[in-house]
JSON list of C-alpha atoms in Angstrom, two decimals:
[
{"chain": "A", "resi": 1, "resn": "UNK", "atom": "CA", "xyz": [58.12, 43.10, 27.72]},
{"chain": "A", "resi": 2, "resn": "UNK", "atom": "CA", "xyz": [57.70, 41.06, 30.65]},
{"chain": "A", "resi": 3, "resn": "UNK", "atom": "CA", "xyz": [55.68, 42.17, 33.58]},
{"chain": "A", "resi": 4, "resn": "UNK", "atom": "CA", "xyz": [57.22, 43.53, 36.91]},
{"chain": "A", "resi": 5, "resn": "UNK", "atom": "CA", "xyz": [57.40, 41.02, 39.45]},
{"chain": "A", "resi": 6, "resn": "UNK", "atom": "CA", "xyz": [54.39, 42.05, 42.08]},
{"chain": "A", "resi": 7, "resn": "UNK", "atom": "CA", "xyz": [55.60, 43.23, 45.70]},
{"chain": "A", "resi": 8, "resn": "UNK", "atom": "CA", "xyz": [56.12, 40.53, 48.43]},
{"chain": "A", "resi": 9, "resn": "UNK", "atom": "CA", "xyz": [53.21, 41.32, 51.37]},
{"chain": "A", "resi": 10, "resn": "UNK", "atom": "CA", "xyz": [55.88, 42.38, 53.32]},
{"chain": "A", "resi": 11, "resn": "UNK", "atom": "CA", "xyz": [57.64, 44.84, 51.07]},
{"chain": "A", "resi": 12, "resn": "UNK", "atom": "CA", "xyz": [54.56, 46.32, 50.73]},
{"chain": "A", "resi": 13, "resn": "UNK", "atom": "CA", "xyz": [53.90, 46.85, 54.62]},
{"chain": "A", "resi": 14, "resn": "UNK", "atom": "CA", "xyz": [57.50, 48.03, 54.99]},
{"chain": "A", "resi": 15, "resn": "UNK", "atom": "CA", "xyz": [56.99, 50.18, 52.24]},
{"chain": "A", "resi": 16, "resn": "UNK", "atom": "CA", "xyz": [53.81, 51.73, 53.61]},
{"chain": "A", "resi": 17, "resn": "UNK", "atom": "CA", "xyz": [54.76, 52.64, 56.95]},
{"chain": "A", "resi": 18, "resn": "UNK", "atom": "CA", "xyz": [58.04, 54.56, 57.98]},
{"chain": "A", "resi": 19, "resn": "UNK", "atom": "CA", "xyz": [60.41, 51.83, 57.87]},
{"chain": "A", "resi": 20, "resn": "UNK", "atom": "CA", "xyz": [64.39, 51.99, 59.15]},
{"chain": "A", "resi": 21, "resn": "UNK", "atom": "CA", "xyz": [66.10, 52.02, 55.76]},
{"chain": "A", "resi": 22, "resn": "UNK", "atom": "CA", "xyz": [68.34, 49.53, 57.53]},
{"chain": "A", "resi": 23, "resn": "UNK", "atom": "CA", "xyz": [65.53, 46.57, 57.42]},
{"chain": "A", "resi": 24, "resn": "UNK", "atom": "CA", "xyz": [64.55, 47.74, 54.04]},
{"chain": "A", "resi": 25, "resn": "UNK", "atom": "CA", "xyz": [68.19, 46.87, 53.15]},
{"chain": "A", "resi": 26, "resn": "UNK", "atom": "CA", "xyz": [68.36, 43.68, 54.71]},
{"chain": "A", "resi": 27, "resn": "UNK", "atom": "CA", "xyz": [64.73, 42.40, 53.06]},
{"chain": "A", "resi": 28, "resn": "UNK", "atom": "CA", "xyz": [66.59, 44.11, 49.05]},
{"chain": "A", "resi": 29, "resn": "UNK", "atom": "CA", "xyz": [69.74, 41.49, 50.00]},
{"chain": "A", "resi": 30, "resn": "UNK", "atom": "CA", "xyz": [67.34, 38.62, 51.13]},
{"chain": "A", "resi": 31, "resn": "UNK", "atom": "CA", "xyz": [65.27, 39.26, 47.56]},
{"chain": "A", "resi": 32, "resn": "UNK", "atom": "CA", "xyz": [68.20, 39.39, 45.82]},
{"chain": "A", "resi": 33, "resn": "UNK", "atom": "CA", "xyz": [69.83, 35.78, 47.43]},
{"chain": "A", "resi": 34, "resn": "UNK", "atom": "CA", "xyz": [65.97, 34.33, 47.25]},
{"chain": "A", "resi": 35, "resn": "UNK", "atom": "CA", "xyz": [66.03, 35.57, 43.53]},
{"chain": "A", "resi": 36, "resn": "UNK", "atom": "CA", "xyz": [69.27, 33.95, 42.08]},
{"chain": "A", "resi": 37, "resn": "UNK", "atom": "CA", "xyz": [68.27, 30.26, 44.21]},
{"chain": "A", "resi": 38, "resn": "UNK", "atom": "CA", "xyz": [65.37, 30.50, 42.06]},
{"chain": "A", "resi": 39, "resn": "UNK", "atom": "CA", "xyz": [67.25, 30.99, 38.74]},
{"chain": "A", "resi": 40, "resn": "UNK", "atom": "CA", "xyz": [69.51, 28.27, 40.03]},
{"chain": "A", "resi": 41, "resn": "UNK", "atom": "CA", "xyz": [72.73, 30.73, 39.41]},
{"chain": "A", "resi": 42, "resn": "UNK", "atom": "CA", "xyz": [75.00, 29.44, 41.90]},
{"chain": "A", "resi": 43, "resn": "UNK", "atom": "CA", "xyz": [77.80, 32.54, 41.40]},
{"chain": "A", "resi": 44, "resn": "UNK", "atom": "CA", "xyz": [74.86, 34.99, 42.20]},
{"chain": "A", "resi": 45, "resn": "UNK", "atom": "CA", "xyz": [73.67, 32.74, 45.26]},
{"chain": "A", "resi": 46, "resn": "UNK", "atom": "CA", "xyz": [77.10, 32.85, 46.68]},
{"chain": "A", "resi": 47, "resn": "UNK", "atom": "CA", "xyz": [77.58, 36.90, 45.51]},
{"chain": "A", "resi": 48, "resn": "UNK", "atom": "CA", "xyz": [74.10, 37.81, 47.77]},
{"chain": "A", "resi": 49, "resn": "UNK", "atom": "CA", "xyz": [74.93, 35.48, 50.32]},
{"chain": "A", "resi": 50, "resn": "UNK", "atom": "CA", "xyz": [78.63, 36.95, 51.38]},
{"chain": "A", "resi": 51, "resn": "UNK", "atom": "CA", "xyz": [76.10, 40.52, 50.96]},
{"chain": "A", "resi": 52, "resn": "UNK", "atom": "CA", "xyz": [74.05, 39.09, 53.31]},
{"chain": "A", "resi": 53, "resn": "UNK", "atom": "CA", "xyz": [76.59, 37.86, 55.90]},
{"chain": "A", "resi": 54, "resn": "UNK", "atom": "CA", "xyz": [78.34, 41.30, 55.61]},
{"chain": "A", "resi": 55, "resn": "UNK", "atom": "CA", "xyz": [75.42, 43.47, 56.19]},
{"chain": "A", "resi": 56, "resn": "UNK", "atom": "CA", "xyz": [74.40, 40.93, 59.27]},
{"chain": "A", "resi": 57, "resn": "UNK", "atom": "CA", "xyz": [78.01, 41.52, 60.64]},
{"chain": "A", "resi": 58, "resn": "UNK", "atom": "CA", "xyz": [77.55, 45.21, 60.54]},
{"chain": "A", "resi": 59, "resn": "UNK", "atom": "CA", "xyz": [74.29, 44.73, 62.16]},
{"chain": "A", "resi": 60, "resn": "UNK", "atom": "CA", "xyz": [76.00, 42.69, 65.00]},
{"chain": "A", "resi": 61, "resn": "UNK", "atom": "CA", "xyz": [79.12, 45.47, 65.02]},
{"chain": "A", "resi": 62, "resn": "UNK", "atom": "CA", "xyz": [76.51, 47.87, 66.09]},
{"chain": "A", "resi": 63, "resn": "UNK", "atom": "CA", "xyz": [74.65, 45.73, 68.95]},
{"chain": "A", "resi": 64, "resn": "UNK", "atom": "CA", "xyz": [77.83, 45.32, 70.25]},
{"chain": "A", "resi": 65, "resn": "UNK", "atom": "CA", "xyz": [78.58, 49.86, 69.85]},
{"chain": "A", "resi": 66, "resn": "UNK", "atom": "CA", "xyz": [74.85, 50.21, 71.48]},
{"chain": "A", "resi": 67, "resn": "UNK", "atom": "CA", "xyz": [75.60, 47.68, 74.49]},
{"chain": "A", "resi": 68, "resn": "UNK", "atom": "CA", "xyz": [79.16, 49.71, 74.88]},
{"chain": "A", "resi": 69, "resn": "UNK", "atom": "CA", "xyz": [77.17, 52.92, 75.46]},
{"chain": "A", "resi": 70, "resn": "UNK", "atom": "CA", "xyz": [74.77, 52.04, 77.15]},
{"chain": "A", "resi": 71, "resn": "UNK", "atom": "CA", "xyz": [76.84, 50.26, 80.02]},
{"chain": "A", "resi": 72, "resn": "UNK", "atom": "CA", "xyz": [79.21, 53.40, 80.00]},
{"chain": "A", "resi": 73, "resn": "UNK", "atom": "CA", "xyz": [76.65, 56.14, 80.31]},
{"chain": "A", "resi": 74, "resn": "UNK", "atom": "CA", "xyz": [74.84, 54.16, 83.05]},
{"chain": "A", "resi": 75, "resn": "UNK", "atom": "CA", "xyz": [78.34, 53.97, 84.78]},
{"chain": "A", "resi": 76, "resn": "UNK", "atom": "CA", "xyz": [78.72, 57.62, 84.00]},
{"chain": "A", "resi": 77, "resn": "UNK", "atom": "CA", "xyz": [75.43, 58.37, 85.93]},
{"chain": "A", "resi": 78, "resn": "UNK", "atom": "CA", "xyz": [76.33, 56.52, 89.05]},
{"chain": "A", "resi": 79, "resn": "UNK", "atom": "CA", "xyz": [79.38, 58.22, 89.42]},
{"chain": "A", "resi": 80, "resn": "UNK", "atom": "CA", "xyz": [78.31, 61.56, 89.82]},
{"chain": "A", "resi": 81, "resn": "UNK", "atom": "CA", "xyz": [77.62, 62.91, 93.19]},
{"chain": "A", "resi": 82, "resn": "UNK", "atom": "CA", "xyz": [75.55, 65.69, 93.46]},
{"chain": "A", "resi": 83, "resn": "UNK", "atom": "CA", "xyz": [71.78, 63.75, 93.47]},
{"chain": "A", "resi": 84, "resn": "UNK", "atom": "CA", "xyz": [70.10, 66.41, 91.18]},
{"chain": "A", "resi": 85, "resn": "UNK", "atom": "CA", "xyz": [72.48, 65.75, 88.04]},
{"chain": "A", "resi": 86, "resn": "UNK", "atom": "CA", "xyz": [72.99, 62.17, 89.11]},
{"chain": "A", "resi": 87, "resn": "UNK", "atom": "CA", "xyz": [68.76, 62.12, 88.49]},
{"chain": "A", "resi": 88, "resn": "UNK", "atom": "CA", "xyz": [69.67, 63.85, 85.15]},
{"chain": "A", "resi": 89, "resn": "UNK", "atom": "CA", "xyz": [71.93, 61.36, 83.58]},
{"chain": "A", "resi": 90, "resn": "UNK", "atom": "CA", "xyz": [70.32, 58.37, 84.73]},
{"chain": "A", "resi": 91, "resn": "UNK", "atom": "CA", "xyz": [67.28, 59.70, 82.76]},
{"chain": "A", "resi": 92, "resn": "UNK", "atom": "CA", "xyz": [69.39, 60.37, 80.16]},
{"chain": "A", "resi": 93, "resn": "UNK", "atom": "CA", "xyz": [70.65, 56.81, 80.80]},
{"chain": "A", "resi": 94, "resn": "UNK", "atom": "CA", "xyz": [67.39, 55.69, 80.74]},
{"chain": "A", "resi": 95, "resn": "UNK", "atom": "CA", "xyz": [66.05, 57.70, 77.21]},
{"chain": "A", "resi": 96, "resn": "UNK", "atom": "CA", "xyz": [69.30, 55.92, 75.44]},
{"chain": "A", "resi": 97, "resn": "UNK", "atom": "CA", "xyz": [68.27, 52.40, 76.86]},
{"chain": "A", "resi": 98, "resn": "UNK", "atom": "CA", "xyz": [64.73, 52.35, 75.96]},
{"chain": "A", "resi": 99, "resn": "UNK", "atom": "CA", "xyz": [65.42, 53.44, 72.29]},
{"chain": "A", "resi": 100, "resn": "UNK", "atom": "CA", "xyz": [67.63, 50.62, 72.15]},
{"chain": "A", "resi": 101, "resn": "UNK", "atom": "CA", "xyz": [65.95, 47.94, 73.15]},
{"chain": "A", "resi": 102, "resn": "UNK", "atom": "CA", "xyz": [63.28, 48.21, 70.33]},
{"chain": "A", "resi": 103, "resn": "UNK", "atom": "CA", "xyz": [65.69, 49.41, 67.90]},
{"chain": "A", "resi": 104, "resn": "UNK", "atom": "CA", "xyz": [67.76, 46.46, 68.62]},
{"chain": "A", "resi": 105, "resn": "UNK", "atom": "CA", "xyz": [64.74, 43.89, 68.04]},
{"chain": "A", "resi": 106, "resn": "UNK", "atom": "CA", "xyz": [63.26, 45.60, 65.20]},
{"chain": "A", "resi": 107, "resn": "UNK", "atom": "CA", "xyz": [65.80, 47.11, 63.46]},
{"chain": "A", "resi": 108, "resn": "UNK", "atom": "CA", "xyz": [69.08, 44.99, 63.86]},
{"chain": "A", "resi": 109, "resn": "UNK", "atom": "CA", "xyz": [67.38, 41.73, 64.80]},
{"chain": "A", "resi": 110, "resn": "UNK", "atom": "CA", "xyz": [69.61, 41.75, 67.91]},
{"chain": "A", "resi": 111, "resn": "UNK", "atom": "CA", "xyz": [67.61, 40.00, 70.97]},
{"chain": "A", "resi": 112, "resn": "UNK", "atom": "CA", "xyz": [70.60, 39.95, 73.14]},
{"chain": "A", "resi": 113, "resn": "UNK", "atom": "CA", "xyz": [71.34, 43.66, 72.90]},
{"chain": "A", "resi": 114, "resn": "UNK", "atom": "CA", "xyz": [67.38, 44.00, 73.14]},
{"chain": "A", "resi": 115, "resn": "UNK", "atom": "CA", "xyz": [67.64, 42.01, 76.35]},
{"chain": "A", "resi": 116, "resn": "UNK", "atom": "CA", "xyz": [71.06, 43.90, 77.31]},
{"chain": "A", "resi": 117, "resn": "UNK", "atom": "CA", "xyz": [68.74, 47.15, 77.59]},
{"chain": "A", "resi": 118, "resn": "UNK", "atom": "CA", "xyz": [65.85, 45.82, 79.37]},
{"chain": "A", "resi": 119, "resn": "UNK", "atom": "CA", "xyz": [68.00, 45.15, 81.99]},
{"chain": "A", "resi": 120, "resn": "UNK", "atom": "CA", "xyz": [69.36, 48.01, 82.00]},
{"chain": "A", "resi": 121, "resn": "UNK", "atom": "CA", "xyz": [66.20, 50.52, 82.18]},
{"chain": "A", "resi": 122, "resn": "UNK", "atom": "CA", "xyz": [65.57, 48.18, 85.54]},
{"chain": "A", "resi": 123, "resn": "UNK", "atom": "CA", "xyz": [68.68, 48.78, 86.65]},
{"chain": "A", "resi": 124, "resn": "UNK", "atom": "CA", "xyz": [68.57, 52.62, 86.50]},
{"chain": "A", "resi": 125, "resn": "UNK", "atom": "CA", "xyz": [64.75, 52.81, 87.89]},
{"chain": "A", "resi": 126, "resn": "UNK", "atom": "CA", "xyz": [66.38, 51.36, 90.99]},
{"chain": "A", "resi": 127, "resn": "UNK", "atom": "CA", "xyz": [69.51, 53.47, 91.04]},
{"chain": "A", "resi": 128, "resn": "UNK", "atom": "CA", "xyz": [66.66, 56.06, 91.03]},
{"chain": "A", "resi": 129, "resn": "UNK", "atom": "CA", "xyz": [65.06, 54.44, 94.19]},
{"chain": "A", "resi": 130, "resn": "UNK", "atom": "CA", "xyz": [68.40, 54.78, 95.81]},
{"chain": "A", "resi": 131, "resn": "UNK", "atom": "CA", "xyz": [68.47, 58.73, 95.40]},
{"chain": "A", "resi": 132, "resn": "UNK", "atom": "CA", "xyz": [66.92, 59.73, 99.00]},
{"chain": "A", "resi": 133, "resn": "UNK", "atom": "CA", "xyz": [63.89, 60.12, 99.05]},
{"chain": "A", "resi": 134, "resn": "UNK", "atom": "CA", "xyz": [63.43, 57.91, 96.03]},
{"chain": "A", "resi": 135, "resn": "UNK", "atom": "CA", "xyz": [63.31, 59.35, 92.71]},
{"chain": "A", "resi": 136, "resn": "UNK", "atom": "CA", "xyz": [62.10, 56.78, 90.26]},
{"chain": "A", "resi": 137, "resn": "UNK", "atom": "CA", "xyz": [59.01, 59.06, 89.86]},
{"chain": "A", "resi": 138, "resn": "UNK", "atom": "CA", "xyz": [61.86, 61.70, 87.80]},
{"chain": "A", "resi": 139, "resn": "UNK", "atom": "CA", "xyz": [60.81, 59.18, 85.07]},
{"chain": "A", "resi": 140, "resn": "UNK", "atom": "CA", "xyz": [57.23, 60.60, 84.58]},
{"chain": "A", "resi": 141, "resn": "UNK", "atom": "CA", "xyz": [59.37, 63.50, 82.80]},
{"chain": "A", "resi": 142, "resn": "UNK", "atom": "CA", "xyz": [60.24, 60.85, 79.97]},
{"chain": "A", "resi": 143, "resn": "UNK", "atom": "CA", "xyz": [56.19, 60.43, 79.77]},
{"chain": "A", "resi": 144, "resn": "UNK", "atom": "CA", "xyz": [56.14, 63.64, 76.70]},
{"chain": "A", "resi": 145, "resn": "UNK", "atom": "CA", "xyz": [59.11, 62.12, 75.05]},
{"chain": "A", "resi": 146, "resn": "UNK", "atom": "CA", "xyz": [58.16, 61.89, 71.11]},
{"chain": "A", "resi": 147, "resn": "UNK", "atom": "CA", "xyz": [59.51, 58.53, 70.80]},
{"chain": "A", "resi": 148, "resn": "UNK", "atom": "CA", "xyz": [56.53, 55.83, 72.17]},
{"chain": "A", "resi": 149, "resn": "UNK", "atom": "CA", "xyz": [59.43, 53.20, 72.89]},
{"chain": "A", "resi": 150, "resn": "UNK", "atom": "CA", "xyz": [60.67, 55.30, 75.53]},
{"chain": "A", "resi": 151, "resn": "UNK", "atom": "CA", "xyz": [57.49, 56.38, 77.09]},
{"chain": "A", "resi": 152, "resn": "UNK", "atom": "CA", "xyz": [56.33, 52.82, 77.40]},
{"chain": "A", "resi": 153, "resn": "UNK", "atom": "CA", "xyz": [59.06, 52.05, 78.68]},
{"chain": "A", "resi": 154, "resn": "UNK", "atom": "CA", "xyz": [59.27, 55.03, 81.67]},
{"chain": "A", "resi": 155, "resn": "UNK", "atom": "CA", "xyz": [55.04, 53.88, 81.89]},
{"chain": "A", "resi": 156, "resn": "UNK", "atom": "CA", "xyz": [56.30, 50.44, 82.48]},
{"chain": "A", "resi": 157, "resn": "UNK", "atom": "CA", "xyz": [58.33, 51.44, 85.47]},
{"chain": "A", "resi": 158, "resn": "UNK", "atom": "CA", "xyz": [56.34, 53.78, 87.01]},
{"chain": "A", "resi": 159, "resn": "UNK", "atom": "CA", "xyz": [53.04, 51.37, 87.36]},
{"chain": "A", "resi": 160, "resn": "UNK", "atom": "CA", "xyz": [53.74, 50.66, 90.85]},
{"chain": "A", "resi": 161, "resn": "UNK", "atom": "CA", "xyz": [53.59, 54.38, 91.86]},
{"chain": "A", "resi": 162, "resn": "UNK", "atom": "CA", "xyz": [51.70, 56.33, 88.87]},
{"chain": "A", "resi": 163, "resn": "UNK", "atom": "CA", "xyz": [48.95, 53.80, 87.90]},
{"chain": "A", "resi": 164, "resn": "UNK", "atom": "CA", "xyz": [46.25, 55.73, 87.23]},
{"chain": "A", "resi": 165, "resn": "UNK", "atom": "CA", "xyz": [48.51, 58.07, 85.19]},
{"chain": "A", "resi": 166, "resn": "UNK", "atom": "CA", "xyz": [50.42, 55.51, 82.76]},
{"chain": "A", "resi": 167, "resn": "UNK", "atom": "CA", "xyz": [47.56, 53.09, 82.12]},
{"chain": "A", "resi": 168, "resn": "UNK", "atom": "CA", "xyz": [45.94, 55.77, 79.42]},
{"chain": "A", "resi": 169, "resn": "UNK", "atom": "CA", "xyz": [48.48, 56.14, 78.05]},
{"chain": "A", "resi": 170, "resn": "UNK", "atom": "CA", "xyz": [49.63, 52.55, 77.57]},
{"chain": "A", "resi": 171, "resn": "UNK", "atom": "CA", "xyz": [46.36, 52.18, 76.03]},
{"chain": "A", "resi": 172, "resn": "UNK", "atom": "CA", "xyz": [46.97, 55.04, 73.88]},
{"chain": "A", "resi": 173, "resn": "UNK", "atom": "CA", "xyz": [50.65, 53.40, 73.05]},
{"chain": "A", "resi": 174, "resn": "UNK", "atom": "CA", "xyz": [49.07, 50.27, 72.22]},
{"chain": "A", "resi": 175, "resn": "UNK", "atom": "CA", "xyz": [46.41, 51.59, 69.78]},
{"chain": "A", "resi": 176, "resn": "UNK", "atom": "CA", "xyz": [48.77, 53.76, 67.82]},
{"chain": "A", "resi": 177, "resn": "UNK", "atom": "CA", "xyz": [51.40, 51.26, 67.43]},
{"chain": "A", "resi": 178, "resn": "UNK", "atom": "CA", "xyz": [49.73, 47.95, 66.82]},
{"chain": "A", "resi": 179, "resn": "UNK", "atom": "CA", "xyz": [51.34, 45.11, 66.38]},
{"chain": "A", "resi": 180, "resn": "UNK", "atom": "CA", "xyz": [54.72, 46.00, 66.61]},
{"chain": "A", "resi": 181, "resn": "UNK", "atom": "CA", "xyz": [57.25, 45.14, 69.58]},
{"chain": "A", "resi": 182, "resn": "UNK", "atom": "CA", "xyz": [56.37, 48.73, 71.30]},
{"chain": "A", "resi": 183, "resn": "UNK", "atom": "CA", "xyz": [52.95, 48.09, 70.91]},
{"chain": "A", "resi": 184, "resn": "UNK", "atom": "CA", "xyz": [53.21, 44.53, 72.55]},
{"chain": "A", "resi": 185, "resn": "UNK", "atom": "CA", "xyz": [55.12, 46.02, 75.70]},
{"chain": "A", "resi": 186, "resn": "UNK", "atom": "CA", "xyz": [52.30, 48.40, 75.83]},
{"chain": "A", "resi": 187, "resn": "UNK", "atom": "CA", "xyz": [49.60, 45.23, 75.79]},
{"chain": "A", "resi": 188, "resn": "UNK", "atom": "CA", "xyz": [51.60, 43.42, 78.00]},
{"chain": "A", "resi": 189, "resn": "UNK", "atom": "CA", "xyz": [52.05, 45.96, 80.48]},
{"chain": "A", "resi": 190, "resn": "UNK", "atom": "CA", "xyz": [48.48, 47.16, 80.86]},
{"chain": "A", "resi": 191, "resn": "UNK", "atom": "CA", "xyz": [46.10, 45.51, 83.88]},
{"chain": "A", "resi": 192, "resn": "UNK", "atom": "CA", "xyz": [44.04, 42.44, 83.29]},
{"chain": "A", "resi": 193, "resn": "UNK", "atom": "CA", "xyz": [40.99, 44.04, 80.46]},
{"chain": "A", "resi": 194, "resn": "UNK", "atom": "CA", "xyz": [42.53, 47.11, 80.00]},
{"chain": "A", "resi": 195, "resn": "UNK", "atom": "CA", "xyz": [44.13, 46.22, 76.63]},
{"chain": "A", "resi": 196, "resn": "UNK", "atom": "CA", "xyz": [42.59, 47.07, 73.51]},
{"chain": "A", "resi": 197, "resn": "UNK", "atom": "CA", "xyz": [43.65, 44.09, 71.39]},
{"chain": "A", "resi": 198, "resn": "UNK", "atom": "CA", "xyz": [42.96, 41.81, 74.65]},
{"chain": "A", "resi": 199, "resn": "UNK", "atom": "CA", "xyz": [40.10, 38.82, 73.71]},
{"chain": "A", "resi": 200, "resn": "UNK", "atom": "CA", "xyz": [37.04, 39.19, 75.45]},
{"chain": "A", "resi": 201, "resn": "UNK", "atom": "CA", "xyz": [35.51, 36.18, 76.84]},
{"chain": "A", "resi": 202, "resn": "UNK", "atom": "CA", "xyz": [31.82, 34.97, 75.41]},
{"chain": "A", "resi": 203, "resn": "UNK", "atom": "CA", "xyz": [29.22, 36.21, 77.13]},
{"chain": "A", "resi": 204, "resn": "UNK", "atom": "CA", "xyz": [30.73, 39.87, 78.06]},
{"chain": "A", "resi": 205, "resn": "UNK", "atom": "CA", "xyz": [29.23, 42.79, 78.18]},
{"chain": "A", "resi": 206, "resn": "UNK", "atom": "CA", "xyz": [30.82, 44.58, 75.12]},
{"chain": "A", "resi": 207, "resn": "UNK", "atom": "CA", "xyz": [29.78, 41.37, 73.21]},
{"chain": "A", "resi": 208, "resn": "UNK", "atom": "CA", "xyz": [26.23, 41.41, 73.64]},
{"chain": "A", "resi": 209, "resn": "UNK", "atom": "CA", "xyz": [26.19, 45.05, 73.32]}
]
């Protein structure tokens, strides 16, 4: 009896952390299209391929739902009057918008739907602003969310006016996550030396240590 076939490195990382079942579908179809190339069976190439295209339509069916919903729930927001439920679904707005943009990128493989929402979380911060007296600091309430896409994202936008605040906990962000897209934006974001995974120059301090 033959031998299984030994795990690709990156089933095995998928398969180790909590991975969208979604990606784990898309790497079984890729497998299964790399698979029959390698027997040569051209009916099975074509069989995984049209697979393939199909489940990378659906993907693209569902960038196009997310941007849909996003753009009509920030409308939503704008249009109500009274400033204290305005703030409300703007934030609500906002929660919907960060999830989005990472799940876009990681999950779907969507950058422009990805992109679609980073605009959009800047768009609402400043519809915020305009709220007299200002109200982008309403944000800081998205700060305990469970989900670390959207609290890096709120920490993002709330540097200018919450520094000392966000920067632990975009360090925090950063640690936990990694290398992942939500750990990046937390790298990214944090002040020049204040990222963990940030190389230190020769000579420093914590290298001679």
């Amino acid at each position: 009896m033959a031998e299984d076939k030994p795990k690709s490195t990156l089933r095995q990382a998928l398969e180790d952390g909590e991975t969208d079942p979604r990606i784990m579908a898309k790497l079984d179809l890729l497998e299964n299209l790399y698979a029959a190339a390698e027997k040569k069976d051209g009916k099975a190439i074509m069989a995984a391929a049209r697979k393939l295209k199909a489940h990378q339509d659906d993907m693209l069916a569902a960038g196009k739902k997310l941007r849909a919903t996003m753009a009509a729930m920030f409308e939503k927001a704008k249009a109500v009057a009274d400033p204290e439920k305005r703030t409300a679904e703007l934030l609500a707005a906002f929660k919907f918008s960060a999830k989005v943009q990472f799940e876009a990128k990681d999950v779907l493989g969507d950058q422009e739907t990805s992109d679609a929402a980073v605009v959009q979380t800047h768009a609402i911060a400043e519809a915020l602003d305009a709220i007299p007296p200002g109200r982008r600091a309403a944000l800081a309430k998205l700060l305990d969310s469970s989900d670390d896409g959207v609290v890096v994202k709120a920490a993002i936008l709330l540097q200018k006016i919450m520094p000392d605040r966000v920067t632990p906990i975009l360090r925090e962000i950063e640690e936990r996550q990694g290398p992942s897209s939500i750990g990046f934006a937390a790298m990214w974001a944090l002040p020049p030396g204040a990222a963990i995974h940030e190389s230190k120059p020769k000579g420093s301090a914590k290298e001679k240590s």
